[in-house]
XYZ file of C-alpha atoms in Angstrom:
481
model
C 0.126 -0.161 0.110
C 2.933 2.223 0.998
C 4.499 1.599 -1.967
C 1.547 2.089 -4.520
C 0.718 5.641 -2.587
C 4.263 6.653 -3.194
C 4.289 5.458 -6.957
C 0.551 7.411 -7.290
C 2.373 10.301 -5.456
C 5.195 10.269 -7.906
C 2.813 10.166 -10.846
C 0.737 13.291 -9.952
C 3.714 15.325 -9.320
C 5.303 14.714 -12.994
C 1.832 15.019 -14.584
C 1.391 18.062 -12.615
C 5.015 19.361 -14.006
C 4.724 18.257 -17.700
C 0.923 19.762 -17.867
C 2.257 23.263 -16.412
C 0.760 25.937 -19.127
C 3.603 28.092 -20.183
C 1.928 31.483 -19.457
C 4.635 33.737 -21.411
C 3.389 35.160 -25.021
C 6.011 34.531 -28.040
C 7.953 38.052 -28.722
C 6.087 39.903 -31.531
C 6.782 42.682 -34.001
C 9.039 44.617 -31.758
C 7.719 48.035 -31.286
C 8.558 50.699 -33.424
C 11.346 53.306 -32.721
C 10.428 56.620 -31.667
C 11.945 59.440 -33.141
C 12.930 61.476 -30.179
C 16.225 62.787 -29.810
C 17.812 60.816 -27.173
C 20.038 63.869 -25.529
C 17.304 66.572 -25.899
C 14.920 63.987 -24.435
C 17.348 63.180 -21.327
C 17.739 66.883 -21.102
C 14.127 67.474 -20.385
C 14.122 64.835 -17.807
C 17.006 66.356 -16.284
C 15.542 70.071 -16.080
C 12.510 68.562 -13.905
C 15.179 66.921 -11.675
C 16.593 70.398 -11.030
C 13.113 71.200 -9.270
C 13.005 69.915 -5.954
C 9.420 68.814 -5.601
C 10.019 67.292 -1.933
C 6.383 66.256 -0.264
C 6.855 66.473 3.466
C 4.816 64.172 6.080
C 3.072 67.191 7.278
C 1.611 69.183 4.296
C 2.305 72.053 6.093
C 6.306 71.626 5.629
C 5.928 71.126 1.886
C 7.255 73.840 -0.041
C 4.414 73.606 -2.906
C 6.740 76.156 -5.000
C 8.877 74.067 -7.034
C 5.564 72.713 -7.555
C 4.582 75.969 -9.669
C 7.937 75.761 -11.073
C 7.569 72.214 -12.260
C 4.108 73.027 -14.347
C 5.416 75.815 -15.755
C 8.146 73.785 -16.801
C 6.234 70.808 -18.150
C 3.950 73.800 -20.240
C 7.330 75.242 -21.981
C 8.631 71.503 -22.598
C 5.816 69.737 -23.742
C 4.056 72.410 -26.036
C 1.646 69.776 -28.157
C 0.402 68.230 -25.164
C -0.210 71.456 -23.649
C -1.969 72.748 -26.772
C -3.858 69.873 -27.475
C -4.791 67.991 -24.877
C -7.360 68.806 -22.229
C -5.591 69.766 -19.299
C -6.110 71.274 -15.870
C -4.827 71.351 -12.018
C -6.738 69.611 -9.744
C -6.484 70.426 -5.782
C -4.080 73.086 -6.661
C -1.125 70.863 -7.695
C -2.562 67.310 -9.023
C -2.332 67.238 -12.964
C -4.772 65.873 -15.313
C -4.138 65.815 -18.997
C -6.872 64.547 -21.138
C -6.702 62.965 -24.893
C -10.037 62.616 -26.281
C -10.261 59.280 -28.601
C -12.348 59.602 -31.691
C -14.694 56.467 -30.213
C -16.196 57.860 -26.767
C -17.888 53.917 -26.297
C -14.460 52.901 -25.852
C -13.359 53.128 -21.744
C -10.074 55.226 -21.604
C -6.394 54.240 -20.768
C -5.537 55.920 -17.626
C -1.400 56.138 -17.270
C -0.375 57.329 -13.562
C 3.114 58.630 -12.368
C 3.814 61.332 -9.380
C 6.005 64.430 -9.255
C 6.799 64.649 -5.683
C 10.121 63.106 -4.473
C 11.087 62.330 -1.023
C 13.903 64.313 0.495
C 17.438 63.480 0.624
C 18.617 62.388 4.312
C 20.716 65.481 5.903
C 23.883 64.944 6.020
C 24.311 62.476 2.882
C 24.226 65.118 0.485
C 28.228 64.861 0.138
C 27.682 61.350 -0.663
C 26.180 61.392 -3.908
C 28.240 61.330 -7.105
C 26.401 64.267 -7.963
C 24.254 66.496 -6.378
C 20.648 65.224 -6.071
C 19.156 68.357 -7.201
C 21.073 69.453 -9.986
C 20.707 66.816 -12.704
C 23.834 66.149 -13.759
C 25.296 63.296 -15.749
C 28.174 61.137 -14.989
C 29.509 57.829 -16.032
C 26.461 57.378 -18.532
C 23.901 57.705 -15.551
C 21.823 60.825 -15.181
C 21.652 61.720 -11.031
C 18.920 63.137 -9.134
C 16.077 62.863 -6.808
C 13.150 61.377 -9.243
C 15.506 59.884 -11.582
C 13.491 56.739 -11.324
C 11.136 57.355 -8.558
C 9.140 58.937 -10.506
C 9.797 61.735 -12.754
C 10.853 59.202 -15.001
C 7.473 57.786 -15.499
C 5.999 61.682 -15.662
C 8.586 63.009 -18.237
C 8.453 59.736 -20.294
C 4.846 59.619 -20.723
C 4.607 63.130 -21.983
C 7.251 62.658 -24.457
C 5.680 59.779 -25.646
C 2.369 61.847 -26.201
C 4.403 64.896 -27.614
C 6.117 62.384 -29.838
C 2.636 60.608 -30.735
C 0.707 63.901 -31.482
C 3.757 65.391 -33.516
C 3.163 62.285 -35.828
C -0.302 62.690 -36.029
C -1.542 59.989 -34.069
C -5.307 59.656 -32.833
C -6.280 57.207 -30.491
C -9.446 55.900 -30.793
C -9.909 55.071 -27.023
C -9.479 58.447 -24.113
C -6.294 58.756 -23.036
C -5.859 60.215 -19.708
C -2.571 61.131 -17.893
C -2.770 61.758 -13.976
C 0.215 62.904 -12.163
C -0.510 63.264 -7.895
C 1.775 65.601 -5.932
C 1.894 63.759 -2.839
C 2.298 60.207 -3.390
C 5.079 59.584 -1.538
C 2.949 60.897 1.715
C -0.387 58.724 1.030
C -1.343 60.621 -2.132
C -4.754 61.755 -0.533
C -4.301 65.449 -1.669
C -2.919 64.484 -4.832
C -4.668 61.327 -6.404
C -7.581 60.981 -3.870
C -8.290 64.142 -5.217
C -7.982 63.279 -9.267
C -9.665 59.649 -8.790
C -12.664 61.723 -7.731
C -12.522 63.804 -10.611
C -12.108 61.270 -13.073
C -14.570 58.650 -11.652
C -17.302 61.328 -12.116
C -16.450 61.764 -15.825
C -15.074 58.037 -16.688
C -16.978 56.028 -14.205
C -15.115 52.769 -15.664
C -11.818 52.162 -17.391
C -10.201 49.748 -19.523
C -6.498 49.929 -18.040
C -4.617 51.630 -15.118
C -0.964 51.983 -14.888
C 1.502 53.049 -12.386
C 4.521 52.897 -11.428
C 5.306 49.493 -9.555
C 7.581 46.713 -10.939
C 10.804 46.481 -12.812
C 12.260 44.366 -15.244
C 14.813 42.681 -12.413
C 17.803 41.698 -14.078
C 19.960 40.347 -11.498
C 18.031 36.897 -10.565
C 14.384 36.096 -9.632
C 13.513 32.791 -8.503
C 17.295 31.649 -9.519
C 16.279 33.107 -12.891
C 19.282 34.858 -14.195
C 16.781 36.276 -17.408
C 15.255 39.866 -17.287
C 11.953 39.482 -15.412
C 9.123 41.971 -15.799
C 7.681 41.878 -12.548
C 3.840 43.611 -13.222
C 2.238 44.871 -10.280
C -1.525 43.323 -10.114
C -2.086 44.310 -6.235
C -0.077 45.974 -3.469
C -0.199 45.161 0.316
C -2.284 47.316 2.571
C -0.976 49.693 5.858
C -1.223 49.800 8.690
C 0.443 51.309 12.061
C -0.849 50.719 15.647
C 0.602 52.154 18.490
C 0.583 49.906 22.096
C 0.829 52.430 24.947
C 1.684 51.361 28.574
C 0.866 52.785 31.968
C 2.603 52.455 34.963
C 3.394 54.172 38.536
C 6.540 56.871 37.665
C 8.870 57.625 40.813
C 12.468 56.862 41.151
C 14.506 54.322 39.498
C 16.098 53.071 42.454
C 12.682 51.593 43.465
C 11.689 50.184 40.343
C 8.269 47.798 40.315
C 8.762 44.213 38.906
C 7.385 45.438 35.513
C 7.838 49.377 34.136
C 5.852 50.769 31.825
C 8.976 50.534 29.575
C 9.272 47.034 30.363
C 5.822 45.975 29.240
C 5.509 47.645 25.931
C 9.020 46.207 25.345
C 7.440 43.100 26.195
C 4.860 43.334 23.635
C 6.559 44.225 20.993
C 8.794 41.107 21.493
C 5.934 39.022 21.462
C 4.818 40.577 18.305
C 8.259 39.756 16.438
C 8.685 36.281 18.185
C 5.125 35.232 16.564
C 4.663 36.893 12.460
C 1.707 36.080 10.703
C 1.477 32.965 8.820
C 2.910 32.525 5.451
C 1.023 32.161 2.287
C 1.505 31.434 -1.104
C -1.963 32.771 -2.296
C -1.215 36.715 -1.527
C 0.493 36.668 -5.264
C 4.074 34.885 -5.081
C 2.328 31.942 -6.191
C 0.990 33.490 -9.552
C 4.688 34.455 -9.621
C 6.100 31.081 -9.621
C 3.477 29.814 -11.834
C 4.841 32.474 -14.387
C 8.384 31.755 -14.158
C 8.476 27.821 -13.429
C 8.396 27.117 -17.265
C 11.907 28.965 -17.333
C 13.732 27.214 -14.369
C 15.663 23.527 -14.385
C 13.421 20.565 -13.998
C 14.133 19.860 -10.404
C 13.038 23.226 -9.438
C 9.821 23.082 -12.177
C 8.658 20.004 -10.082
C 8.772 21.755 -6.783
C 7.247 25.281 -8.450
C 4.721 23.127 -10.201
C 3.413 21.300 -7.164
C 2.888 24.038 -4.494
C -0.204 21.860 -3.094
C 3.156 19.173 -1.780
C 6.325 21.295 -1.286
C 4.641 24.692 -0.453
C 6.127 24.287 3.339
C 9.929 23.897 1.298
C 9.082 26.670 -0.689
C 7.782 29.226 2.104
C 11.036 28.296 4.013
C 13.449 28.776 1.304
C 11.231 32.225 0.981
C 11.023 33.122 4.574
C 14.859 32.986 4.744
C 15.836 36.899 2.870
C 13.793 39.436 4.199
C 12.504 40.697 0.348
C 10.809 37.361 -0.087
C 9.947 37.172 3.182
C 7.853 40.006 2.838
C 5.940 38.525 -0.277
C 4.744 35.764 1.537
C 3.183 37.468 4.989
C 1.591 40.244 6.416
C 4.856 42.045 7.651
C 5.472 43.090 11.549
C 7.952 45.571 11.782
C 8.430 48.121 15.137
C 9.717 51.718 14.122
C 9.531 53.757 17.154
C 9.542 53.265 20.766
C 9.640 55.773 23.432
C 9.222 56.693 27.147
C 10.982 58.532 30.066
C 12.765 61.850 30.132
C 15.614 60.789 32.581
C 17.782 58.170 33.234
C 16.953 57.872 36.931
C 12.963 58.728 36.417
C 10.291 55.688 35.849
C 8.124 57.238 32.776
C 4.383 57.122 33.891
C 3.435 55.923 30.236
C 5.263 54.317 27.690
C 4.586 53.487 24.064
C 5.911 51.585 20.877
C 4.329 52.128 17.075
C 4.708 49.158 14.735
C 3.722 49.337 11.150
C 2.423 46.282 9.200
C 2.308 45.740 5.780
C -0.959 43.749 4.534
C -0.525 41.000 2.545
C -3.963 40.536 -0.103
C -6.420 38.279 1.949
C -5.519 40.095 5.335
C -7.813 42.930 6.777
C -6.709 45.789 9.150
C -9.111 44.304 11.182
C -7.854 40.791 11.317
C -4.778 42.476 12.088
C -5.692 44.299 15.056
C -7.435 41.547 16.817
C -4.222 39.281 16.149
C -1.976 41.714 17.552
C -4.502 41.928 20.627
C -4.417 37.953 20.979
C -0.628 38.108 20.740
C 0.232 40.127 23.160
C -2.244 39.305 25.634
C -1.709 41.892 28.031
C -4.900 43.925 29.376
C -2.484 46.830 30.293
C -1.010 47.435 26.975
C -3.623 49.529 24.624
C -3.482 48.752 21.568
C -5.124 51.847 18.772
C -4.328 52.591 14.835
C -1.817 55.598 14.439
C -4.354 56.857 11.744
C -6.673 55.446 8.858
C -4.970 52.175 7.378
C -5.118 51.009 4.005
C -6.508 47.720 3.128
C -4.369 45.632 0.607
C -6.012 46.750 -2.790
C -7.773 44.213 -5.172
C -6.181 41.750 -6.981
C -6.398 42.196 -10.909
C -6.775 39.613 -13.774
C -3.516 38.305 -15.715
C -6.091 36.144 -18.194
C -8.093 39.233 -19.325
C -7.115 41.656 -22.665
C -5.507 44.462 -20.745
C -3.296 42.214 -19.086
C -2.358 40.360 -22.408
C -2.190 43.920 -23.827
C 0.593 44.486 -21.499
C 2.278 41.452 -21.832
C 2.415 42.082 -25.526
C 3.833 45.724 -25.503
C 7.060 44.440 -22.929
C 7.819 41.885 -25.106
C 7.831 44.522 -27.996
C 10.434 46.614 -26.147
C 12.182 44.089 -24.170
C 12.120 40.838 -26.107
C 14.606 38.803 -23.897
C 12.130 39.716 -20.788
C 10.166 36.878 -19.208
C 6.592 38.555 -17.893
C 5.210 37.571 -14.369
C 2.304 39.139 -11.773
C 3.578 39.790 -8.343
C 2.487 42.307 -5.387
C 3.883 45.175 -4.519
C 5.594 45.340 -1.197
C 5.084 49.272 -0.625
C 2.409 51.718 -1.739
C 1.621 53.486 -5.016
C -1.182 55.873 -6.357
C -2.254 53.157 -7.818
C -4.241 52.063 -4.765
C -6.634 55.140 -4.925
C -7.715 54.384 -8.590
C -8.086 50.944 -7.946
C -12.297 50.904 -7.166
C -12.425 52.295 -10.996
C -10.777 49.361 -12.626
C -10.390 46.643 -9.857
C -9.443 43.921 -12.380
C -7.082 46.056 -14.541
C -5.267 48.191 -12.437
C -1.467 47.229 -12.715
C 2.217 48.829 -11.363
C 5.149 48.878 -13.752
C 7.876 51.120 -14.707
C 9.508 50.069 -17.859
C 13.058 49.859 -17.005
C 16.081 47.061 -16.990
C 17.083 47.367 -13.399
C 19.062 44.997 -11.224
C 18.775 44.827 -7.170
C 21.576 48.165 -6.408
C 19.472 50.288 -8.417
C 16.006 49.505 -6.793
C 17.776 49.953 -3.258
C 18.575 53.502 -5.004
C 15.359 54.854 -5.391
C 15.243 56.106 -1.873
C 18.471 56.306 -0.969
C 21.493 57.926 -2.194
C 22.813 58.219 -5.889
C 19.139 57.629 -7.410
C 20.290 57.317 -10.778
C 18.828 56.332 -14.490
C 21.243 54.115 -16.993
C 21.291 57.294 -19.786
C 20.712 54.710 -22.870
C 17.427 53.190 -20.979
C 14.987 56.650 -21.197
C 14.327 55.999 -25.054
C 12.996 52.015 -24.161
C 10.822 54.275 -21.305
C 9.353 56.768 -24.289
C 9.215 53.853 -26.810
C 7.400 51.624 -24.461
C 4.625 54.148 -23.465
C 4.148 55.145 -26.895
C 3.893 51.486 -27.987
C 1.435 50.847 -25.363
C -0.826 53.939 -26.080
C -0.931 52.696 -29.739
C -1.799 48.859 -28.718
C -4.353 49.295 -26.400
C -6.618 50.870 -29.081
């Protein structure tokens, strides 16, 4: 009996592996070249990088003058866009462009990007190869805050539309461009206001595309071939504050457990009991798309997640980046209490940030945190309104197929795979307008070092790559018609 069971198990594993469908589309015709002067286009982007549109967590601390300067700069740099497209500002600094299609019955395409950038960490300015707001080139790279996140896409989309206008192209489907101004601080003033305006005019959209995944060049799931990671969802966001109140007094006579100790113990319990790992939060789809490209032994494991799931999870949990893809993460970020080294504080608190995997709700996280802490003297409350994980968009529809083919037409060597974005983008705000076809992808070949530079020191764009960005957006606008 045991032998029969074993033979049956082996047979099932082999059948599943051999019958695994290949989701990769064959490379079709190459996307047409875009007749833009690379140096001129790169100079346009460099000019935008010189305008420090930094968004601050407290909006009152944000210098809005650079946003006015950027709007004026875009008007001068892209004259056809501003002459022929309907455009307006929303909530002062959000930008909305409408390129009406010849067939009003077709649902619009919405392209997203954001104007704002994160601050440069004080004291690190001298560590940059070129100043962060100088828009200078060195060694084949354009340096500057926003070169990758996300003025690259603002300018790239506008360059593509300007080029198509010069060629006389007229879209059948309306094309919308929406550029928020506070994406780096949750996007409520920018994307929130823009989405409300768009929803009134266009209750349904054909596709939404925002930043998110890139074409990773240095390995995904053991594959050294470039992999275009297309975000089909993004994790939710919730910060909880843990507070304990105790008796103050002199530190020479401490109680068995102080307020600081009680909060520290609560944090330690949360870190010791991470949320359960799951493959159904997005990583399973990624592996399904990539499995045909891996060696047979690895393919056999990936194709039979029902059997090898624990082994896959153990491997993924070993590194922070892949561990974050399989669970709701727990990250203590702030702990405070006390003002003097020999005085017991009455109150101590800690802030813990959670990134919610699709399938986990804020209410579930809050309930589980209280259960794990299991201390009635520790109060747990949300720091602010959280954000649920976004809906998971489909990969078997026409919109994803168009996006897939467009990627292959510009980057024929790349594999395409869906995944869940670990951070947050403006796309989450627009997802209710297009819940089955909201995607997150930047058309850029990047290794892990470049990805890590997005909010760090020496954010830089490979100069030769910018033409591919423009070519991609022009091709997508053509293809989605």
